[in-house]
mmCIF file of C-alpha atoms in Angstrom:
data_model
loop_
_atom_site.group_PDB
_atom_site.id
_atom_site.type_symbol
_atom_site.label_atom_id
_atom_site.label_comp_id
_atom_site.label_asym_id
_atom_site.label_seq_id
_atom_site.Cartn_x
_atom_site.Cartn_y
_atom_site.Cartn_z
ATOM 1 C CA MET A 3 17.095 23.081 7.918
ATOM 2 C CA THR A 4 18.039 19.914 9.759
ATOM 3 C CA GLU A 5 16.363 16.547 9.212
ATOM 4 C CA SER A 6 14.907 16.529 12.726
ATOM 5 C CA ILE A 7 13.238 19.909 12.192
ATOM 6 C CA ASN A 8 11.870 18.772 8.830
ATOM 7 C CA ARG A 9 10.418 15.655 10.386
ATOM 8 C CA ALA A 10 8.906 17.506 13.320
ATOM 9 C CA ASP A 11 7.255 20.001 11.017
ATOM 10 C CA ALA A 12 5.931 17.223 8.769
ATOM 11 C CA ALA A 13 4.457 15.330 11.698
ATOM 12 C CA SER A 14 2.662 18.322 13.218
ATOM 13 C CA ALA A 15 1.121 20.359 10.416
ATOM 14 C CA PRO A 16 0.263 19.769 6.738
ATOM 15 C CA VAL A 17 2.091 21.671 4.032
ATOM 16 C CA PRO A 18 1.179 22.366 0.382
ATOM 17 C CA VAL A 19 1.650 19.422 -1.963
ATOM 18 C CA LEU A 20 3.218 19.154 -5.409
ATOM 19 C CA SER A 21 1.746 16.400 -7.636
ATOM 20 C CA VAL A 22 3.093 15.484 -11.069
ATOM 21 C CA SER A 23 1.674 12.955 -13.527
ATOM 22 C CA PRO A 24 2.216 11.093 -15.658
ATOM 23 C CA VAL A 25 5.859 10.438 -14.939
ATOM 24 C CA ALA A 26 6.912 7.662 -17.315
ATOM 25 C CA LEU A 27 9.726 5.143 -17.188
ATOM 26 C CA SER A 28 10.520 3.403 -20.459
ATOM 27 C CA ALA A 29 10.022 -0.341 -20.142
ATOM 28 C CA PRO A 30 10.684 -2.285 -23.362
ATOM 29 C CA ASP A 31 10.163 -5.573 -21.480
ATOM 30 C CA ARG A 32 6.694 -4.508 -20.305
ATOM 31 C CA ALA A 33 3.429 -4.361 -22.284
ATOM 32 C CA VAL A 34 3.495 -0.551 -21.971
ATOM 33 C CA ASP A 35 5.808 1.953 -20.326
ATOM 34 C CA LEU A 36 5.382 2.396 -16.573
ATOM 35 C CA GLU A 37 3.476 5.570 -15.736
ATOM 36 C CA MET A 38 3.097 6.964 -12.236
ATOM 37 C CA ARG A 39 2.024 9.943 -10.198
ATOM 38 C CA VAL A 40 4.560 11.528 -7.852
ATOM 39 C CA SER A 41 3.259 13.623 -4.949
ATOM 40 C CA ALA A 42 5.460 15.412 -2.436
ATOM 41 C CA PRO A 43 5.473 18.234 0.103
ATOM 42 C CA MET A 44 6.546 21.550 -1.369
ATOM 43 C CA THR A 45 9.072 22.039 1.433
ATOM 44 C CA GLY A 46 11.613 19.961 3.313
ATOM 45 C CA ASP A 47 14.350 17.547 2.356
ATOM 46 C CA GLY A 48 15.501 14.114 3.444
ATOM 47 C CA LEU A 49 11.970 12.977 2.539
ATOM 48 C CA PRO A 50 10.911 9.339 3.057
ATOM 49 C CA VAL A 51 9.202 7.517 0.189
ATOM 50 C CA ILE A 52 5.944 5.543 0.071
ATOM 51 C CA LEU A 53 5.275 3.270 -2.903
ATOM 52 C CA LEU A 54 1.489 2.878 -3.225
ATOM 53 C CA SER A 55 -0.091 -0.073 -5.052
ATOM 54 C CA HIS A 56 -3.686 0.371 -6.211
ATOM 55 C CA GLY A 57 -6.436 -2.221 -5.907
ATOM 56 C CA GLN A 58 -8.900 -3.598 -8.464
ATOM 57 C CA GLY A 59 -12.207 -1.846 -7.830
ATOM 58 C CA HIS A 60 -15.162 -1.383 -10.179
ATOM 59 C CA SER A 61 -14.219 2.148 -11.210
ATOM 60 C CA ASN A 62 -12.109 2.762 -14.283
ATOM 61 C CA HIS A 63 -9.619 5.238 -12.865
ATOM 62 C CA LEU A 64 -9.215 4.483 -9.163
ATOM 63 C CA SER A 65 -7.052 1.498 -10.133
ATOM 64 C CA SER A 66 -4.401 3.737 -11.615
ATOM 65 C CA LEU A 67 -2.172 6.682 -10.794
ATOM 66 C CA ASN A 68 -5.361 8.742 -10.434
ATOM 67 C CA GLY A 69 -6.730 6.930 -7.379
ATOM 68 C CA TYR A 70 -6.315 7.083 -3.599
ATOM 69 C CA ALA A 71 -6.212 10.869 -3.327
ATOM 70 C CA PRO A 72 -7.379 10.899 0.326
ATOM 71 C CA LEU A 73 -4.314 8.927 1.372
ATOM 72 C CA VAL A 74 -1.842 10.364 -1.109
ATOM 73 C CA ASN A 75 -2.647 13.997 -0.346
ATOM 74 C CA TYR A 76 -2.488 13.429 3.403
ATOM 75 C CA TRP A 77 0.766 11.491 3.336
ATOM 76 C CA ALA A 78 2.437 14.013 1.041
ATOM 77 C CA ALA A 79 1.196 16.958 3.110
ATOM 78 C CA HIS A 80 2.768 15.304 6.166
ATOM 79 C CA GLY A 81 6.236 14.813 4.784
ATOM 80 C CA PHE A 82 6.249 11.741 2.524
ATOM 81 C CA VAL A 83 6.956 11.430 -1.187
ATOM 82 C CA VAL A 84 4.254 9.138 -2.594
ATOM 83 C CA ILE A 85 4.821 7.261 -5.865
ATOM 84 C CA GLN A 86 1.778 5.609 -7.487
ATOM 85 C CA PRO A 87 2.426 3.338 -10.464
ATOM 86 C CA THR A 88 -0.336 2.337 -12.848
ATOM 87 C CA HIS A 89 -0.052 -1.457 -12.871
ATOM 88 C CA LEU A 90 -0.811 -3.492 -15.991
ATOM 89 C CA SER A 91 -4.041 -4.663 -14.348
ATOM 90 C CA SER A 92 -5.503 -1.145 -14.545
ATOM 91 C CA ALA A 93 -8.665 -0.790 -16.641
ATOM 92 C CA THR A 94 -7.238 2.490 -17.949
ATOM 93 C CA LEU A 95 -4.750 0.554 -20.088
ATOM 94 C CA SER A 96 -7.323 -1.665 -21.854
ATOM 95 C CA LEU A 97 -4.726 -4.354 -22.513
ATOM 96 C CA ASP A 98 -5.511 -7.416 -24.596
ATOM 97 C CA PRO A 99 -6.831 -10.124 -22.227
ATOM 98 C CA ALA A 100 -4.306 -12.482 -23.809
ATOM 99 C CA THR A 101 -1.377 -10.374 -22.528
ATOM 100 C CA PRO A 102 0.916 -12.591 -20.421
ATOM 101 C CA GLY A 103 0.072 -12.182 -16.739
ATOM 102 C CA ALA A 104 -3.532 -11.059 -17.295
ATOM 103 C CA PRO A 105 -5.830 -10.255 -15.680
ATOM 104 C CA LEU A 106 -4.207 -9.320 -12.341
ATOM 105 C CA TYR A 107 -0.502 -9.352 -13.296
ATOM 106 C CA TRP A 108 0.501 -10.310 -9.744
ATOM 107 C CA ARG A 109 4.199 -10.661 -10.552
ATOM 108 C CA SER A 110 4.423 -7.583 -12.755
ATOM 109 C CA ARG A 111 2.856 -5.468 -10.004
ATOM 110 C CA ALA A 112 5.681 -6.226 -7.591
ATOM 111 C CA GLU A 113 8.256 -5.796 -10.353
ATOM 112 C CA ASP A 114 6.822 -2.317 -11.040
ATOM 113 C CA MET A 115 7.795 -1.270 -7.527
ATOM 114 C CA LYS A 116 11.298 -2.674 -7.848
ATOM 115 C CA ARG A 117 11.669 -0.870 -11.164
ATOM 116 C CA VAL A 118 10.735 2.437 -9.516
ATOM 117 C CA LEU A 119 13.349 1.927 -6.775
ATOM 118 C CA ASP A 120 15.975 0.969 -9.335
ATOM 119 C CA ARG A 121 15.331 4.162 -11.298
ATOM 120 C CA LEU A 122 14.730 6.855 -8.711
ATOM 121 C CA ASP A 123 17.332 8.996 -10.478
ATOM 122 C CA GLU A 124 15.013 9.135 -13.489
ATOM 123 C CA VAL A 125 12.018 9.915 -11.291
ATOM 124 C CA GLU A 126 13.907 12.844 -9.759
ATOM 125 C CA ALA A 127 14.974 14.042 -13.190
ATOM 126 C CA ALA A 128 11.351 14.028 -14.348
ATOM 127 C CA VAL A 129 10.284 16.042 -11.300
ATOM 128 C CA PRO A 130 13.064 18.632 -10.886
ATOM 129 C CA GLN A 131 11.478 20.042 -7.717
ATOM 130 C CA LEU A 132 12.346 16.717 -6.051
ATOM 131 C CA ARG A 133 15.990 16.567 -7.045
ATOM 132 C CA GLY A 134 18.178 15.746 -4.049
ATOM 133 C CA ARG A 135 15.250 15.729 -1.592
ATOM 134 C CA LEU A 136 14.594 11.969 -1.277
ATOM 135 C CA ASP A 137 15.866 9.814 1.555
ATOM 136 C CA ARG A 138 16.377 6.565 -0.332
ATOM 137 C CA GLY A 139 17.182 4.699 2.837
ATOM 138 C CA ARG A 140 13.658 5.250 4.196
ATOM 139 C CA VAL A 141 11.196 3.554 1.867
ATOM 140 C CA ALA A 142 7.798 2.052 2.701
ATOM 141 C CA VAL A 143 5.196 0.255 0.616
ATOM 142 C CA ALA A 144 1.427 0.494 0.978
ATOM 143 C CA GLY A 145 -1.349 -1.288 -0.869
ATOM 144 C CA HIS A 146 -5.125 -1.624 -0.814
ATOM 145 C CA SER A 147 -6.897 -4.907 -1.588
ATOM 146 C CA MET A 148 -4.991 -6.472 -4.531
ATOM 147 C CA GLY A 149 -2.414 -3.767 -3.918
ATOM 148 C CA GLY A 150 -2.036 -5.243 -0.459
ATOM 149 C CA HIS A 151 -1.115 -8.567 -2.046
ATOM 150 C CA THR A 152 1.528 -6.756 -4.090
ATOM 151 C CA ALA A 153 2.891 -5.043 -0.999
ATOM 152 C CA SER A 154 2.898 -8.334 0.925
ATOM 153 C CA LEU A 155 5.186 -9.931 -1.652
ATOM 154 C CA LEU A 156 7.622 -7.042 -1.385
ATOM 155 C CA LEU A 157 7.505 -7.288 2.413
ATOM 156 C CA GLY A 158 8.471 -10.963 2.313
ATOM 157 C CA ALA A 159 5.361 -13.075 1.709
ATOM 158 C CA ARG A 160 5.888 -16.048 -0.606
ATOM 159 C CA LEU A 161 3.755 -18.064 -2.996
ATOM 160 C CA THR A 162 4.082 -20.936 -5.446
ATOM 161 C CA ASP A 163 3.890 -19.973 -9.109
ATOM 162 C CA PRO A 164 0.877 -21.908 -10.449
ATOM 163 C CA ASP A 165 2.429 -22.029 -13.916
ATOM 164 C CA ASP A 166 5.677 -23.825 -13.071
ATOM 165 C CA GLY A 167 5.471 -24.801 -9.389
ATOM 166 C CA SER A 168 8.467 -22.687 -8.349
ATOM 167 C CA GLU A 169 8.599 -20.744 -5.093
ATOM 168 C CA VAL A 170 8.262 -17.023 -5.701
ATOM 169 C CA ASN A 171 10.343 -14.739 -3.505
ATOM 170 C CA LEU A 172 9.977 -11.047 -4.415
ATOM 171 C CA PHE A 173 11.158 -9.683 -1.069
ATOM 172 C CA GLU A 174 12.603 -6.176 -1.435
ATOM 173 C CA PRO A 175 15.166 -5.307 1.256
ATOM 174 C CA ARG A 176 15.145 -1.614 0.328
ATOM 175 C CA ILE A 177 11.604 -1.418 1.734
ATOM 176 C CA LYS A 178 11.724 -0.892 5.507
ATOM 177 C CA ALA A 179 8.019 -0.835 6.467
ATOM 178 C CA GLY A 180 4.584 -1.627 5.076
ATOM 179 C CA ILE A 181 0.893 -0.733 5.260
ATOM 180 C CA LEU A 182 -1.629 -3.395 4.150
ATOM 181 C CA LEU A 183 -5.151 -2.014 3.688
ATOM 182 C CA ALA A 184 -8.060 -4.489 3.363
ATOM 183 C CA THR A 185 -5.497 -6.866 1.942
ATOM 184 C CA THR A 186 -5.699 -10.483 0.820
ATOM 185 C CA GLY A 187 -5.286 -13.264 3.367
ATOM 186 C CA ARG A 188 -4.221 -16.888 3.275
ATOM 187 C CA GLY A 189 -5.085 -19.281 0.468
ATOM 188 C CA GLY A 190 -6.123 -22.911 0.577
ATOM 189 C CA ASP A 191 -9.599 -23.556 1.930
ATOM 190 C CA ALA A 192 -10.019 -19.885 2.912
ATOM 191 C CA LEU A 193 -10.790 -18.969 -0.718
ATOM 192 C CA THR A 194 -14.069 -19.310 -2.556
ATOM 193 C CA GLU A 195 -14.129 -21.928 -5.281
ATOM 194 C CA ALA A 196 -14.376 -19.294 -7.985
ATOM 195 C CA VAL A 197 -11.310 -17.406 -6.735
ATOM 196 C CA ALA A 198 -9.272 -20.599 -6.304
ATOM 197 C CA GLU A 199 -10.052 -21.562 -9.877
ATOM 198 C CA SER A 200 -9.614 -18.137 -11.486
ATOM 199 C CA PHE A 201 -6.658 -16.849 -9.446
ATOM 200 C CA PRO A 202 -4.622 -19.900 -8.356
ATOM 201 C CA PHE A 203 -1.667 -17.737 -7.324
ATOM 202 C CA LEU A 204 -3.715 -16.838 -4.235
ATOM 203 C CA LEU A 205 -3.948 -20.468 -3.141
ATOM 204 C CA THR A 206 -0.410 -20.720 -1.803
ATOM 205 C CA THR A 207 0.145 -17.374 -0.073
ATOM 206 C CA ASP A 208 2.599 -17.869 2.812
ATOM 207 C CA PHE A 209 3.188 -15.078 5.344
ATOM 208 C CA SER A 210 5.676 -16.982 7.526
ATOM 209 C CA GLU A 211 8.673 -15.149 5.994
ATOM 210 C CA MET A 212 7.101 -11.676 5.955
ATOM 211 C CA THR A 213 9.443 -10.180 8.543
ATOM 212 C CA THR A 214 9.343 -6.478 7.567
ATOM 213 C CA PRO A 215 7.536 -4.255 10.131
ATOM 214 C CA THR A 216 3.973 -3.855 8.887
ATOM 215 C CA LEU A 217 0.651 -2.330 9.915
ATOM 216 C CA VAL A 218 -2.374 -4.327 8.736
ATOM 217 C CA VAL A 219 -5.625 -2.333 8.503
ATOM 218 C CA ALA A 220 -8.884 -4.316 8.352
ATOM 219 C CA GLY A 221 -12.580 -3.524 8.676
ATOM 220 C CA ASP A 222 -14.599 -5.759 10.965
ATOM 221 C CA LYS A 223 -17.484 -5.708 8.438
ATOM 222 C CA ASP A 224 -15.341 -6.491 5.370
ATOM 223 C CA ASP A 225 -16.650 -9.974 4.630
ATOM 224 C CA SER A 226 -15.462 -9.980 0.961
ATOM 225 C CA ALA A 227 -17.698 -12.970 0.270
ATOM 226 C CA HIS A 228 -16.661 -13.007 -3.395
ATOM 227 C CA LEU A 229 -13.082 -13.775 -2.304
ATOM 228 C CA THR A 230 -13.123 -15.725 0.941
ATOM 229 C CA VAL A 231 -15.275 -18.016 3.056
ATOM 230 C CA ASN A 232 -13.552 -16.784 6.225
ATOM 231 C CA GLY A 233 -15.286 -13.426 6.497
ATOM 232 C CA PRO A 234 -13.611 -10.265 7.839
ATOM 233 C CA ASP A 235 -10.951 -12.241 9.756
ATOM 234 C CA TRP A 236 -9.340 -13.156 6.409
ATOM 235 C CA HIS A 237 -8.003 -9.631 5.976
ATOM 236 C CA ALA A 238 -6.132 -9.893 9.285
ATOM 237 C CA ASP A 239 -4.220 -13.030 8.204
ATOM 238 C CA PRO A 240 -0.978 -11.163 7.437
ATOM 239 C CA TYR A 241 -0.944 -9.969 11.051
ATOM 240 C CA VAL A 242 -1.882 -13.347 12.528
ATOM 241 C CA LEU A 243 0.354 -15.511 10.326
ATOM 242 C CA ALA A 244 3.443 -13.316 9.839
ATOM 243 C CA PRO A 245 6.213 -12.991 12.431
ATOM 244 C CA ALA A 246 6.659 -9.898 14.618
ATOM 245 C CA PRO A 247 6.967 -6.969 14.534
ATOM 246 C CA LYS A 248 3.417 -6.418 13.280
ATOM 247 C CA ALA A 249 0.434 -4.248 14.202
ATOM 248 C CA LEU A 250 -3.259 -4.682 13.409
ATOM 249 C CA LEU A 251 -5.726 -1.801 13.219
ATOM 250 C CA THR A 252 -9.299 -3.129 13.209
ATOM 251 C CA LEU A 253 -11.831 -0.486 12.152
ATOM 252 C CA PHE A 254 -15.263 -0.849 13.716
ATOM 253 C CA GLY A 255 -17.918 -0.810 10.998
ATOM 254 C CA GLY A 256 -15.255 -0.749 8.293
ATOM 255 C CA GLU A 257 -15.977 -2.489 4.993
ATOM 256 C CA HIS A 258 -13.657 -3.006 2.033
ATOM 257 C CA GLY A 259 -13.359 0.699 1.242
ATOM 258 C CA LEU A 260 -12.284 1.486 4.817
ATOM 259 C CA GLY A 261 -14.527 4.528 4.720
ATOM 260 C CA GLY A 262 -13.411 5.681 1.260
ATOM 261 C CA VAL A 263 -9.613 5.524 0.981
ATOM 262 C CA SER A 264 -9.589 4.891 -2.775
ATOM 263 C CA GLY A 265 -10.941 8.311 -3.741
ATOM 264 C CA TYR A 266 -13.086 11.274 -2.779
ATOM 265 C CA ASP A 267 -16.852 10.616 -2.978
ATOM 266 C CA VAL A 268 -16.396 7.218 -4.611
ATOM 267 C CA ALA A 269 -19.709 5.525 -5.435
ATOM 268 C CA GLU A 270 -18.318 2.010 -4.832
ATOM 269 C CA THR A 271 -17.522 2.854 -1.210
ATOM 270 C CA THR A 272 -20.216 1.022 0.762
ATOM 271 C CA ASP A 273 -19.096 2.333 4.160
ATOM 272 C CA GLU A 274 -18.515 6.002 3.380
ATOM 273 C CA SER A 275 -17.144 7.756 6.450
ATOM 274 C CA PRO A 276 -14.866 10.790 6.351
ATOM 275 C CA GLU A 277 -14.103 10.150 10.024
ATOM 276 C CA ARG A 278 -12.925 6.592 9.281
ATOM 277 C CA VAL A 279 -10.756 7.818 6.412
ATOM 278 C CA ALA A 280 -9.258 10.473 8.682
ATOM 279 C CA ALA A 281 -8.409 7.764 11.189
ATOM 280 C CA VAL A 282 -6.682 5.689 8.519
ATOM 281 C CA GLN A 283 -4.758 8.735 7.326
ATOM 282 C CA ARG A 284 -3.592 9.632 10.818
ATOM 283 C CA LEU A 285 -2.759 6.118 12.054
ATOM 284 C CA THR A 286 -0.914 5.023 8.922
ATOM 285 C CA SER A 287 1.136 8.204 8.750
ATOM 286 C CA ALA A 288 2.076 7.930 12.420
ATOM 287 C CA TYR A 289 2.971 4.264 12.060
ATOM 288 C CA LEU A 290 5.287 4.910 9.127
ATOM 289 C CA ARG A 291 6.846 7.938 10.786
ATOM 290 C CA THR A 292 8.011 5.815 13.719
ATOM 291 C CA ALA A 293 8.815 2.713 11.634
ATOM 292 C CA LEU A 294 11.133 4.730 9.394
ATOM 293 C CA TYR A 295 12.538 6.919 12.176
ATOM 294 C CA PRO A 296 12.979 4.736 15.282
ATOM 295 C CA GLY A 297 12.556 6.872 18.370
ATOM 296 C CA ASP A 298 9.991 9.167 16.752
ATOM 297 C CA SER A 299 6.951 9.442 19.060
ATOM 298 C CA ALA A 300 4.270 9.826 16.371
ATOM 299 C CA ARG A 301 3.011 6.242 16.593
ATOM 300 C CA LYS A 302 2.772 6.220 20.394
ATOM 301 C CA ALA A 303 0.948 9.542 20.410
ATOM 302 C CA ALA A 304 -1.583 8.334 17.826
ATOM 303 C CA TRP A 305 -2.157 5.033 19.593
ATOM 304 C CA ASP A 306 -2.527 6.737 22.973
ATOM 305 C CA GLU A 307 -5.103 9.069 21.441
ATOM 306 C CA LEU A 308 -7.031 6.082 20.090
ATOM 307 C CA ALA A 309 -6.962 4.352 23.479
ATOM 308 C CA ALA A 310 -8.292 7.483 25.179
ATOM 309 C CA GLU A 311 -11.319 7.845 22.866
ATOM 310 C CA ALA A 312 -14.654 7.527 24.651
ATOM 311 C CA HIS A 313 -16.131 5.914 21.525
ATOM 312 C CA PRO A 314 -13.120 4.577 19.592
ATOM 313 C CA PHE A 315 -13.331 3.973 15.864
ATOM 314 C CA GLY A 316 -11.199 0.873 16.169
ATOM 315 C CA ARG A 317 -8.571 -1.000 18.165
ATOM 316 C CA ILE A 318 -4.853 -1.644 17.845
ATOM 317 C CA GLU A 319 -3.125 -4.962 18.507
ATOM 318 C CA THR A 320 0.619 -5.522 18.320
ATOM 319 C CA LYS A 321 3.136 -8.323 18.462
#
């Protein structure tokens, strides 16, 4: 089967999904070994890869390889291999609060993703059904909330390390596109006092070098008052402040859960909406399909469909 046929099939109809966890990579330099879930379509080859970074919600297991099933299952059923690491910040690990990097492990999170890309041979060996089916030249990163911060760093955002004052550049050139879901925005006076004091790495976020093509997804009711004084607009900062090419999907009525992307029937989702989740699934998949395969019409078709809605669930802006 040719690549073009595989891609066409993946874009038009879902297929059964294979999901394997935990897949572990030994990591002597890390507090614990890196565990992940790997989900993939049962059929097809030349499959693009999405690295998914979890957020830091109230639930114990959503911030781990066990979260984000609504997105993971959809993406995998539509032709992507999705790799979900459990970052050191996950409550499932119950690490000592004195562990270096605690509590959010912002640097380690990005390094987890680089480690996965460095060791894809081992990932394939652990999931034999995947062997030889990955297209390593077509890799995207996605992240929700704190996971969006992680993805931003890999896409080219910079910050100043509050411990030593050095500029941090974790840009990953192997990543060709990104999805930022209810992500973190700029620092400085946009942060609440409590966040600026507790998480100073957020103070210096700089999107001016984030050049990788990226879709930012934000809810127009996501005020995140515990994080920012700028209200819902804060989550659109990576679109506003980063250079083109960028796209912004604003979801009408969307709050931080974007309808429930972090899991099925999640109690912490304050804006539960299967329709909103379906929109996120469809728009993100279409965006990545075209970003990774220039000339593919999936993004245009999805955006045209949105524009034609009598009562649209959101709006798209591009630059």
